[in-house]
């Protein structure tokens, strides 16, 4: 494509960014603003119009996919030029490239290999044989995270939150790794920095080689990557390298990986005389969607560089905010929207399943949608995670539950007998199984009770295995006496997970992964709420799950046309025609423990979710949600309160949420009342509102003195939230529970 053509198709700001030269440049690229086009066009422009030697250009991004795309698009713009000489790399592959040139300087073998997670785990096991495989994987992840934070073995590693002596293990690991002459992924950047900082000849080489440096997704840089950019550019040495970074402070959502939004915010101070060019014209979404995104992100005040997305595609419809009674209705609502969109209407072409994406804050939230879609025969794919029932922790818990129902279940027995570790290895398991299997008169295999077989063989086991077997027997003997028809089965499932120590087993190690696994286990507990805590209820529960798994097996042949189920974090860089962001309630999204800068990152995460939508956006918030094995009243997320004006609201808005008229649901072919709660939805009693104000001091016989900290409505019921002086926080329905609370005048 001739130069005049590929510049002519750019808008004014994009063109300014491409032809800019001289001072450092920050291209502040909003979602859907064509940043990849700008950076690839800039490379082509430098080569063809400014006669820059491609050998002097370095472009860095974060994924191999993005690097490949950048390379292909650059070649397409200037096929006659030697664009293949441009070094286009991810940060890690750039580090590897430099280390391959100077391995001895880095203390590496000339033919060094790069250790992956499995290699790291093996090395740690060799260093500390007392650790089991799971603990070794955990230590490996924690060491990798320490390197992402640019921390050495002698540094304070408390930020990692390890339960191990991480300083000692990290030191031994690094010494052993150095002795092998190899490196791990974290070292690729750390050692590259050390080379440039230690050896003047290497520093001179990179400064002479790279006269033009461009970095994509700059808001995602962590400390080692940030230092590498400074070292490559030579900014501290007064080098005349031209540096251009592209990023969006409003899409910085990876602090848990070490990314720091401050690196993009402080770019003008770190790189003197830097110019900022904002790409605000959005080519992805309609104005109604972008209006919601702009309102949301402007609530952040942490040094934002400020920009406003402008839609190139026109107004479009307003996004929809749906208030729904509970999570079951939420999954039905999404299924209804999807199925209705498949029917042509008013001359509009029908949608495809692949037009839709369901977004949620945590992986555990996928279950309700998976179950609903299976029963409604809606094809779906789960991105970035296994399907719910395929996750290791869920398989473990279901194996324990299944063994409660049937002590002859060999598959369940094999999975749980040594998980968590009880010192009962495979040989011992084989011995137990051999004694449990016999042949009947017809020559068929007969299993006896495996629990009884363990009980009978304890004397023949090693001391450690015998103790483990005793604990295993006690666990199931105790569980057998825990059925209670007056309770929900969720109590029983929660006890299994806790008493078996599955929760601690899966929680241990990496904080992020451990938290996710525990959330998944808790979601399994939640699904048991509708069943009675009896053997019959347990069997009904297992039957329902097995039915879902059977339906999943029947629907295995999912082609390209399928609904996407995905966490908000995993949507970065993706886009969909129709998006539903679910679970917009306090404690779900944002998470309950988020405040300050962390809350602002959660808000940016909402912004990222909104800007994934091309044509239609829906946001859901439920009045009740099953959490921790019980139904709990929920409060709307502050994020949707902040942006309510941008949405068409359907369903029954909670008390005090908005004075706006609630719009009808007719545009979707159903009346809003279809999604109202089955319980009373009458207007709040004004006398209750006046009586139970925020700040009212109360006394409760069980909890003592407290103060009303929140008042709101859920499903038409007036709810108060009381913070007691003991630290306990409880919710009450004054309409029904007023006798249990006494209004007092005294302070704490």
XYZ file of C-alpha atoms in Angstrom:
748
model
C 0.000 0.000 0.000
C 1.579 3.378 -0.976
C 2.504 5.710 1.870
C -0.157 8.291 0.974
C -2.828 5.608 1.213
C -1.945 4.183 4.576
C -1.638 7.650 6.090
C -4.819 8.914 4.465
C -6.965 6.279 6.185
C -5.852 7.483 9.624
C -7.773 10.042 11.639
C -6.082 13.295 12.685
C -4.785 12.012 16.034
C -3.588 8.703 14.614
C -1.725 10.502 11.847
C -0.124 12.905 14.342
C 1.119 9.921 16.356
C 2.563 8.219 13.279
C 4.500 11.241 11.972
C 5.627 12.462 15.406
C 9.395 12.604 15.912
C 11.967 14.070 18.252
C 10.683 13.965 21.820
C 9.454 10.855 23.694
C 5.838 10.048 22.870
C 3.006 8.562 24.923
C 0.104 7.476 22.745
C -2.834 7.304 25.130
C -4.992 4.865 23.198
C -8.547 4.319 24.394
C -10.343 1.020 23.903
C -11.113 0.290 20.255
C -9.171 3.316 19.014
C -6.937 1.470 16.531
C -3.669 1.446 18.480
C -2.234 -1.582 16.627
C -2.830 0.183 13.322
C -0.981 3.228 14.637
C 2.084 1.410 15.935
C 2.486 -0.777 12.827
C 1.937 2.196 10.521
C 4.535 4.153 12.486
C 7.113 1.409 11.924
C 6.329 1.326 8.198
C 6.461 5.129 8.023
C 9.854 5.294 9.726
C 11.298 2.801 7.235
C 9.737 4.110 4.025
C 9.502 7.855 4.620
C 12.204 8.635 7.192
C 14.733 6.145 5.782
C 15.306 4.536 9.170
C 17.264 1.294 9.004
C 14.850 -1.474 10.138
C 17.774 -2.954 12.119
C 17.573 0.084 14.442
C 13.897 -0.427 15.353
C 12.672 -2.405 18.364
C 8.988 -3.069 19.053
C 7.930 -4.769 22.284
C 4.558 -6.146 23.329
C 3.214 -8.645 25.861
C 2.011 -11.709 23.986
C 3.404 -13.791 21.166
C 0.100 -13.432 19.340
C 0.321 -9.634 19.466
C 3.965 -9.689 18.339
C 3.111 -11.926 15.365
C 0.180 -9.708 14.402
C 2.365 -6.611 14.596
C 4.996 -8.236 12.380
C 2.480 -9.400 9.760
C 0.707 -6.040 9.563
C 3.994 -4.165 9.232
C 5.080 -6.411 6.342
C 1.688 -5.933 4.679
C 2.150 -2.147 4.738
C 5.652 -2.226 3.265
C 6.132 -5.576 1.497
C 9.043 -4.253 -0.568
C 11.070 -3.093 2.432
C 13.173 -5.186 4.795
C 10.648 -5.006 7.608
C 11.703 -8.462 8.804
C 14.859 -6.808 10.193
C 12.733 -4.940 12.728
C 13.060 -6.731 16.077
C 9.471 -7.344 17.209
C 9.406 -9.286 20.474
C 7.619 -9.911 23.715
C 9.481 -8.678 26.787
C 10.551 -12.233 27.678
C 11.678 -13.187 24.199
C 13.625 -9.911 24.012
C 15.412 -10.884 27.229
C 16.152 -14.327 25.792
C 17.490 -12.724 22.594
C 19.969 -10.617 24.572
C 21.019 -13.507 26.832
C 21.684 -15.729 23.797
C 24.195 -13.140 22.597
C 25.989 -12.898 25.942
C 25.310 -16.118 27.905
C 28.692 -16.249 29.664
C 28.289 -12.682 30.937
C 25.022 -13.750 32.552
C 26.532 -16.882 34.097
C 24.599 -19.137 31.733
C 25.561 -22.075 29.586
C 26.041 -21.248 25.906
C 23.184 -23.670 25.199
C 21.040 -22.751 28.180
C 17.407 -23.803 28.330
C 14.546 -21.821 29.834
C 12.793 -23.552 32.709
C 9.002 -23.543 32.626
C 6.698 -24.027 35.634
C 7.106 -27.813 35.604
C 10.907 -27.542 35.506
C 10.887 -25.067 38.391
C 8.701 -27.433 40.409
C 11.048 -30.362 39.786
C 14.089 -28.335 40.813
C 12.419 -27.232 44.045
C 11.476 -30.838 44.808
C 15.131 -31.811 44.434
C 16.149 -28.992 46.768
C 13.507 -29.720 49.419
C 12.296 -33.359 49.200
C 10.083 -32.887 52.273
C 7.700 -30.751 50.215
C 4.982 -32.557 48.278
C 4.334 -31.862 44.603
C 1.604 -29.317 45.246
C 3.760 -27.411 47.723
C 6.615 -27.383 45.225
C 4.324 -25.916 42.556
C 3.253 -23.281 45.044
C 6.834 -22.302 45.883
C 7.626 -22.138 42.152
C 4.746 -19.722 41.550
C 5.768 -17.602 44.526
C 9.368 -17.343 43.321
C 8.104 -16.374 39.860
C 5.930 -13.682 41.446
C 8.880 -12.380 43.481
C 10.796 -11.985 40.222
C 7.845 -10.113 38.696
C 8.185 -7.672 41.601
C 11.968 -7.440 40.989
C 12.682 -8.995 44.400
C 15.856 -10.957 45.181
C 16.216 -13.795 47.735
C 17.660 -11.396 50.326
C 14.785 -8.877 49.974
C 11.675 -8.598 52.129
C 9.280 -11.078 50.519
C 6.317 -10.479 52.821
C 4.344 -9.007 49.921
C 4.151 -12.536 48.458
C 2.386 -13.867 51.569
C 4.081 -17.265 51.579
C 3.558 -19.857 54.312
C 7.044 -21.222 53.594
C 10.482 -19.826 54.389
C 10.510 -18.306 50.934
C 13.779 -16.391 51.340
C 15.631 -19.616 52.079
C 13.940 -21.643 49.327
C 14.365 -18.832 46.791
C 18.086 -18.559 47.591
C 18.653 -22.318 47.310
C 16.598 -22.460 44.127
C 18.528 -19.628 42.505
C 21.862 -21.153 43.465
C 20.846 -24.540 42.046
C 19.439 -22.938 38.899
C 22.672 -20.988 38.340
C 24.668 -24.184 38.834
C 22.744 -25.839 35.982
C 23.601 -22.937 33.681
C 19.917 -22.428 32.860
C 17.370 -19.659 33.451
C 13.648 -19.437 34.158
C 11.192 -16.972 32.598
C 11.625 -14.378 35.330
C 15.394 -14.447 34.820
C 15.032 -13.579 31.160
C 14.272 -9.986 32.112
C 16.174 -9.755 35.400
C 19.408 -11.038 33.853
C 18.955 -8.865 30.765
C 18.780 -5.822 33.032
C 21.888 -6.981 34.890
C 23.824 -7.369 31.626
C 23.106 -3.815 30.483
C 23.732 -2.347 33.931
C 26.978 -4.288 34.522
C 28.786 -4.400 31.184
C 29.465 -1.122 29.318
C 30.145 -2.948 26.045
C 26.683 -4.554 26.167
C 25.124 -1.232 27.101
C 26.839 0.422 24.132
C 25.686 -2.344 21.807
C 21.984 -2.013 22.650
C 22.137 1.789 22.540
C 23.795 1.732 19.111
C 21.436 -0.961 17.864
C 18.086 0.418 19.049
C 17.561 4.020 18.014
C 13.765 3.673 17.897
C 11.879 1.778 20.620
C 8.126 1.223 20.664
C 6.215 -0.500 23.433
C 2.605 -1.677 23.228
C 0.249 -2.172 26.232
C 2.551 -0.018 28.337
C 0.037 0.110 31.209
C 0.739 -3.595 31.849
C 4.466 -3.241 32.548
C 5.841 -4.515 35.842
C 8.987 -3.235 37.571
C 11.599 -5.432 35.777
C 10.047 -4.624 32.384
C 9.940 -0.932 33.272
C 13.639 -1.041 34.189
C 14.462 -2.907 30.966
C 12.815 -0.178 28.921
C 14.843 2.475 30.723
C 18.050 0.475 30.263
C 17.410 -0.105 26.553
C 16.562 3.525 25.900
C 19.475 4.872 27.918
C 17.309 7.692 29.229
C 19.394 7.979 32.400
C 22.575 8.307 30.325
C 21.224 11.027 28.058
C 20.956 8.712 25.068
C 19.146 10.152 22.027
C 16.975 7.069 21.499
C 13.439 7.820 20.257
C 10.900 6.122 22.500
C 7.188 5.722 21.862
C 4.852 3.859 24.209
C 1.219 2.997 23.591
C -1.178 2.278 26.419
C -4.330 3.114 28.330
C -4.248 3.923 32.027
C -7.968 3.105 32.181
C -7.234 -0.497 31.194
C -4.592 -1.217 33.836
C -6.064 -4.301 35.541
C -3.121 -6.583 36.273
C -1.682 -5.342 39.555
C -1.865 -8.903 40.886
C 0.790 -9.780 38.293
C 3.018 -6.883 39.335
C 1.784 -4.330 36.777
C 1.798 -0.732 38.003
C -0.489 1.922 36.533
C 1.903 4.587 37.878
C 4.428 3.711 35.171
C 2.152 5.076 32.452
C 0.929 7.970 34.601
C 4.492 9.087 35.332
C 5.789 8.734 31.760
C 5.951 12.524 31.153
C 8.091 12.966 34.297
C 10.405 10.005 33.674
C 10.948 10.888 30.004
C 11.514 14.672 29.837
C 9.778 16.744 27.118
C 7.418 13.841 26.426
C 4.378 14.591 24.298
C 1.001 12.942 24.849
C -1.332 12.209 21.941
C -4.760 10.870 22.855
C -6.619 8.444 20.611
C -10.209 8.940 21.706
C -12.144 8.004 18.587
C -13.550 4.515 19.125
C -14.290 2.289 16.142
C -15.767 -0.615 18.093
C -18.779 0.450 20.144
C -21.821 2.673 19.765
C -22.144 5.934 21.657
C -24.643 4.579 24.185
C -22.118 1.976 25.332
C -19.212 4.433 25.386
C -21.239 6.919 27.394
C -21.566 4.312 30.145
C -17.837 3.546 29.951
C -16.878 7.222 30.180
C -19.132 7.851 33.180
C -17.768 4.817 35.015
C -14.060 5.512 34.578
C -14.320 9.232 35.352
C -15.194 8.248 38.932
C -11.533 7.281 39.367
C -9.345 10.027 40.755
C -5.915 8.369 40.987
C -3.986 10.672 38.674
C -5.880 9.679 35.527
C -4.539 11.180 32.287
C -8.161 11.834 31.289
C -9.690 11.081 27.934
C -13.203 10.653 26.615
C -14.074 7.962 24.092
C -16.029 9.201 21.063
C -18.053 6.733 19.004
C -17.384 6.578 15.275
C -20.343 4.243 14.722
C -23.153 6.525 15.867
C -25.565 6.578 18.785
C -26.909 3.036 19.013
C -29.215 1.958 21.814
C -28.731 2.542 25.507
C -27.183 -0.320 27.458
C -29.602 -2.165 29.734
C -29.358 -2.541 33.505
C -31.499 -5.434 34.712
C -32.428 -5.846 38.371
C -33.295 -9.484 38.931
C -34.520 -11.416 41.980
C -31.690 -13.963 42.212
C -28.882 -15.745 40.386
C -31.192 -18.414 39.000
C -33.259 -15.731 37.290
C -30.022 -14.126 36.134
C -28.996 -17.248 34.212
C -32.522 -17.629 32.767
C -32.498 -13.966 31.743
C -29.250 -14.393 29.811
C -30.501 -17.571 28.127
C -33.745 -15.820 27.128
C -31.855 -12.903 25.599
C -29.622 -15.225 23.616
C -32.430 -17.429 22.298
C -34.654 -14.460 21.405
C -31.814 -12.876 19.440
C -31.660 -15.949 17.199
C -35.101 -15.125 15.805
C -35.236 -12.518 13.000
C -37.187 -9.439 14.095
C -38.376 -6.335 12.232
C -36.223 -7.148 9.245
C -33.085 -7.404 11.370
C -30.798 -10.392 10.716
C -30.802 -13.006 13.413
C -27.862 -13.200 15.781
C -25.460 -16.101 16.236
C -24.499 -17.759 19.513
C -20.947 -16.504 18.984
C -22.208 -12.908 19.061
C -22.712 -13.285 22.814
C -20.288 -13.183 25.733
C -21.174 -13.603 29.414
C -18.681 -11.778 31.642
C -18.216 -12.344 35.385
C -15.759 -11.375 38.114
C -14.739 -14.871 39.265
C -14.584 -18.274 37.577
C -16.969 -19.759 40.137
C -19.827 -17.683 38.698
C -19.816 -19.698 35.484
C -21.702 -22.631 37.043
C -25.253 -21.227 36.937
C -24.845 -20.228 33.297
C -23.306 -23.581 32.381
C -26.220 -25.450 33.956
C -28.846 -23.253 32.319
C -27.211 -23.404 28.894
C -26.874 -27.172 29.052
C -30.577 -27.585 29.772
C -31.562 -25.023 27.134
C -29.161 -26.621 24.588
C -27.200 -23.403 24.131
C -23.645 -24.197 22.974
C -20.963 -22.456 25.011
C -17.234 -22.350 25.632
C -15.471 -21.376 28.854
C -12.431 -19.218 28.075
C -9.376 -19.160 30.326
C -10.620 -21.939 32.597
C -11.973 -25.471 32.628
C -15.690 -26.036 32.702
C -16.924 -26.031 36.280
C -17.247 -29.790 36.824
C -13.871 -30.413 35.168
C -11.953 -28.347 37.737
C -9.678 -30.373 40.013
C -11.087 -29.087 43.297
C -14.670 -29.799 42.192
C -13.776 -33.334 41.101
C -12.145 -33.871 44.507
C -15.181 -32.636 46.441
C -17.607 -34.673 44.334
C -15.459 -37.773 44.908
C -15.783 -37.291 48.692
C -19.542 -36.792 48.351
C -19.861 -39.845 46.113
C -17.915 -41.998 48.587
C -20.329 -40.898 51.329
C -23.100 -42.380 49.223
C -21.258 -45.519 48.166
C -18.283 -46.997 50.034
C -17.631 -49.349 47.110
C -16.852 -46.546 44.659
C -13.295 -47.390 43.558
C -12.847 -44.285 41.378
C -13.887 -41.935 44.189
C -11.786 -43.917 46.698
C -8.638 -43.727 44.575
C -9.075 -39.973 44.155
C -9.588 -39.089 47.817
C -7.772 -41.652 49.976
C -4.495 -39.735 49.777
C -5.798 -36.245 49.007
C -4.810 -34.434 51.129
C -1.827 -36.692 51.825
C -2.369 -39.419 54.448
C 0.725 -41.495 53.702
C -1.328 -44.041 51.782
C 0.524 -44.547 48.503
C -0.476 -46.463 45.398
C 0.919 -49.801 46.613
C -1.129 -49.588 49.803
C -4.180 -48.593 47.776
C -3.659 -51.584 45.507
C -3.455 -53.835 48.558
C -6.739 -52.474 49.899
C -8.417 -52.896 46.523
C -7.177 -56.478 46.135
C -8.753 -57.489 49.426
C -11.987 -55.702 48.498
C -12.473 -57.541 45.213
C -13.733 -61.091 44.917
C -15.496 -63.238 42.358
C -19.039 -64.557 42.680
C -20.203 -67.995 41.532
C -20.715 -66.712 37.989
C -17.178 -65.339 37.862
C -18.303 -61.722 38.130
C -16.380 -59.133 40.137
C -17.822 -58.215 43.536
C -16.697 -55.238 45.606
C -16.913 -55.201 49.383
C -17.117 -52.057 51.531
C -13.783 -50.249 51.068
C -14.096 -48.443 54.374
C -14.455 -51.771 56.179
C -11.471 -53.145 54.278
C -9.333 -50.254 55.461
C -10.605 -50.787 58.987
C -9.621 -54.456 58.844
C -6.158 -53.816 57.377
C -4.905 -51.033 59.612
C -2.632 -53.425 61.491
C -0.782 -54.371 58.335
C -0.005 -50.817 57.304
C 2.995 -48.663 58.105
C 2.663 -46.337 61.089
C 2.099 -43.268 58.901
C -0.357 -45.064 56.624
C -2.167 -46.538 59.633
C -2.630 -43.084 61.161
C -3.848 -41.754 57.835
C -6.276 -44.663 57.456
C -7.607 -44.074 60.977
C -8.285 -40.411 60.180
C -9.978 -41.381 56.923
C -12.257 -43.856 58.734
C -13.112 -41.332 61.460
C -13.994 -38.729 58.831
C -16.594 -40.918 57.143
C -17.901 -42.387 60.394
C -18.515 -38.835 61.605
C -20.092 -37.730 58.338
C -22.492 -40.669 58.451
C -24.018 -39.163 61.587
C -24.338 -35.632 60.185
C -27.508 -36.025 58.163
C -30.330 -33.820 59.446
C -33.553 -33.415 57.480
C -34.105 -30.027 59.114
C -30.989 -28.647 57.438
C -29.972 -27.997 53.849
C -27.554 -30.364 52.154
C -25.211 -27.389 51.727
C -24.318 -27.733 55.434
C -23.262 -31.322 54.817
C -21.244 -30.506 51.680
C -19.530 -27.631 53.452
C -18.629 -29.957 56.333
C -17.145 -32.517 53.932
C -14.954 -29.871 52.333
C -13.832 -28.496 55.690
C -13.389 -31.744 57.664
C -11.512 -33.409 54.801
C -9.227 -30.328 54.672
C -9.904 -29.963 50.938
C -10.420 -26.241 51.449
C -7.011 -25.812 53.089
C -5.378 -28.129 50.553
C -6.624 -26.107 47.585
C -6.197 -22.768 49.301
C -2.515 -23.350 50.050
C 0.092 -21.786 47.851
C -0.515 -19.169 45.214
C -2.919 -16.629 46.687
C -4.798 -15.885 43.472
C -5.186 -19.500 42.341
C -5.963 -20.651 45.893
C -8.678 -18.038 46.282
C -10.223 -19.065 42.966
C -10.285 -22.745 43.954
C -11.913 -21.996 47.311
C -14.519 -19.843 45.548
C -15.287 -22.762 43.244
C -15.722 -25.094 46.224
C -18.030 -22.559 47.846
C -20.090 -22.366 44.677
C -20.498 -26.154 44.831
C -21.773 -25.723 48.393
C -24.255 -23.129 47.140
C -25.697 -25.540 44.569
C -26.610 -27.957 47.386
C -28.871 -25.430 49.162
C -32.147 -26.657 47.540
C -31.636 -30.261 48.733
C -32.423 -31.762 52.142
C -29.574 -32.940 54.322
C -30.477 -36.603 53.990
C -29.073 -39.516 52.032
C -31.978 -39.132 49.637
C -31.147 -35.449 49.199
C -27.479 -36.284 48.619
C -28.389 -38.791 45.909
C -30.727 -36.260 44.261
C -27.891 -33.731 44.304
C -25.471 -36.179 42.666
C -28.108 -37.189 40.107
C -28.625 -33.542 39.114
C -24.886 -33.026 38.670
C -24.497 -36.241 36.707
C -27.366 -35.158 34.455
C -25.580 -31.867 33.770
C -22.359 -33.716 33.008
C -24.206 -36.093 30.695
C -25.787 -33.165 28.857
C -22.343 -31.632 28.550
C -20.976 -34.858 27.064
C -23.859 -34.952 24.581
C -23.128 -31.368 23.557
C -19.365 -31.892 23.242
C -19.309 -31.116 19.520
C -19.375 -27.339 19.948
C -18.262 -25.602 16.770
C -17.238 -22.011 16.302
C -20.787 -20.804 16.917
C -20.972 -20.819 20.713
C -21.594 -18.368 23.554
C -18.425 -17.285 25.372
C -18.251 -17.556 29.173
C -15.280 -15.552 30.419
C -13.935 -13.623 33.395
C -13.571 -9.876 33.020
C -9.778 -10.111 33.307
C -9.594 -12.538 30.399
C -11.595 -10.256 28.075
C -8.708 -7.802 27.699
C -8.075 -7.266 23.989
C -11.265 -9.081 22.918
C -14.581 -7.797 21.570
C -18.093 -9.198 21.055
C -21.260 -8.000 19.367
C -23.383 -8.550 22.477
C -22.059 -8.535 26.048
C -23.736 -9.329 29.375
C -21.784 -8.320 32.491
C -23.197 -10.221 35.446
C -23.082 -10.076 39.250
C -22.932 -6.305 39.761
C -23.413 -6.428 43.535
C -21.332 -5.298 46.484
C -19.075 -8.129 47.564
C -19.211 -9.792 44.150
C -18.134 -6.959 41.849
C -16.423 -5.100 43.329
C -15.077 -7.618 45.816
C -15.802 -6.802 49.449
C -12.168 -6.279 50.431
C -11.379 -3.652 47.797
C -10.754 -0.050 48.832
C -8.700 2.903 47.613
C -6.451 2.138 44.634
C -7.694 -1.483 44.546
C -11.294 -0.285 44.233
C -10.226 1.983 41.382
C -8.678 -1.008 39.613
C -11.980 -2.874 40.038
C -13.713 0.111 38.433
C -11.251 -0.020 35.538
C -12.116 -3.692 35.202
C -15.785 -2.719 34.784
C -14.709 -0.181 32.159
C -12.802 -2.896 30.288
C -15.886 -5.125 30.366
C -18.156 -2.380 29.030
C -15.807 -1.529 26.170
C -15.762 -5.138 24.926
C -19.304 -4.633 23.529
C -19.843 -3.585 19.926
C -23.622 -3.360 19.571
C -25.441 -4.329 22.750
C -24.565 -4.260 26.441
C -26.503 -5.690 29.376
C -25.586 -5.483 33.048
C -27.289 -7.582 35.730
C -27.641 -7.139 39.479
C -29.516 -9.555 41.734
C -31.484 -8.906 44.915
C -30.441 -12.237 46.422
C -27.480 -14.490 45.796
C -26.488 -17.791 47.324
C -23.215 -17.185 49.145
C -21.479 -19.407 51.698
C -24.262 -21.964 51.539
C -27.152 -19.605 52.248
C -29.258 -17.031 50.449
C -28.099 -13.523 51.200
C -29.632 -10.143 50.399
C -27.380 -8.154 48.101
C -26.779 -4.467 47.560
C -26.237 -3.078 44.057
C -22.656 -2.443 43.039
C -21.562 1.157 43.543
C -20.387 1.076 39.936
C -23.919 0.825 38.541
C -25.140 3.419 41.007
C -22.506 5.779 39.636
C -23.506 5.177 36.006
C -27.267 4.610 36.296
C -28.040 7.566 34.021
C -26.372 5.779 31.102
C -28.640 2.718 31.314
C -32.190 1.764 30.510
C -33.347 0.153 33.757
C -35.610 -2.887 33.822
C -36.914 -4.947 36.709
C -37.483 -3.571 40.205
C -34.785 -1.123 41.255
C -33.788 -1.407 44.933
C -35.002 1.145 47.448
C -33.110 4.402 47.181
C -31.294 3.388 43.995
C -32.690 5.868 41.509
C -35.550 8.289 41.009
C -35.605 7.567 37.296
C -38.635 5.944 35.818
C -38.055 2.225 35.332
C -38.332 1.439 31.658
C -40.558 -1.354 30.350
C -39.151 -4.679 29.280
C -41.341 -4.787 26.219
C -38.465 -4.341 23.771
C -37.484 -7.909 24.592
C -40.969 -9.341 24.254
C -41.575 -9.805 27.973
C -42.992 -7.674 30.759
C -40.695 -6.510 33.522
C -42.916 -8.209 36.073
C -41.659 -11.526 34.787
C -38.441 -10.790 36.587
C -39.903 -9.444 39.815
C -39.464 -11.464 42.978
C -41.989 -14.120 43.865
C -42.079 -12.588 47.310
C -43.804 -9.341 48.188
C -42.814 -6.435 45.987
C -44.934 -3.738 47.604
C -43.748 -0.170 48.159
C -41.683 0.329 51.309
C -43.577 1.306 54.438
C -42.655 4.954 54.935
C -42.874 4.603 58.705
C -40.177 1.910 58.635
C -37.928 4.116 56.545
C -38.311 6.998 59.003
C -37.802 4.782 62.047
C -34.783 2.763 60.955
C -32.457 5.452 59.685
C -28.772 5.035 59.039
C -26.946 5.740 62.314
C -29.777 4.492 64.552
C -28.357 2.758 67.657
C -29.880 -0.623 68.505
C -29.582 -3.519 70.947
C -29.985 -7.224 70.146
C -30.159 -9.991 72.784
C -27.678 -12.192 70.919
C -25.318 -9.644 69.389
C -25.378 -6.751 71.849
C -25.177 -3.065 70.898
C -24.838 -1.899 67.336
C -25.565 0.804 64.814
C -27.509 0.782 61.540
C -24.911 1.287 58.813
C -27.085 0.789 55.726
C -30.752 0.786 54.702
C -32.006 -0.429 51.341
C -34.613 -2.517 49.575
C -34.255 -5.951 48.034
C -37.106 -7.597 46.143
C -39.516 -5.107 47.679
C -38.446 -5.824 51.259
C -36.979 -3.074 53.451
C -33.609 -4.236 54.799
C -31.317 -2.755 57.430
C -27.692 -3.691 57.998
C -26.360 -3.454 61.555
C -22.710 -3.298 62.598
C -22.374 -4.593 66.175
C -19.649 -3.545 68.589
C -18.336 -7.124 68.593
C -17.419 -6.713 64.914
C -20.335 -8.821 63.650
C -22.425 -7.398 60.808
C -25.989 -8.683 60.299
C -28.959 -7.922 58.053
C -32.553 -7.678 59.330
C -36.035 -7.233 57.908
C -37.672 -4.772 60.376
C -41.077 -5.627 58.982
C -40.723 -9.098 60.476
C -37.841 -8.864 62.966
C -38.490 -5.569 64.763
C -39.106 -7.376 68.063
C -35.552 -8.740 68.080
C -34.061 -5.235 67.864
C -34.469 -2.482 70.426
C -33.723 1.116 69.463
C -31.480 2.766 72.072
C -29.962 6.213 72.448
C -26.562 5.342 73.897
C -23.416 5.317 71.786
C -20.851 2.491 71.699
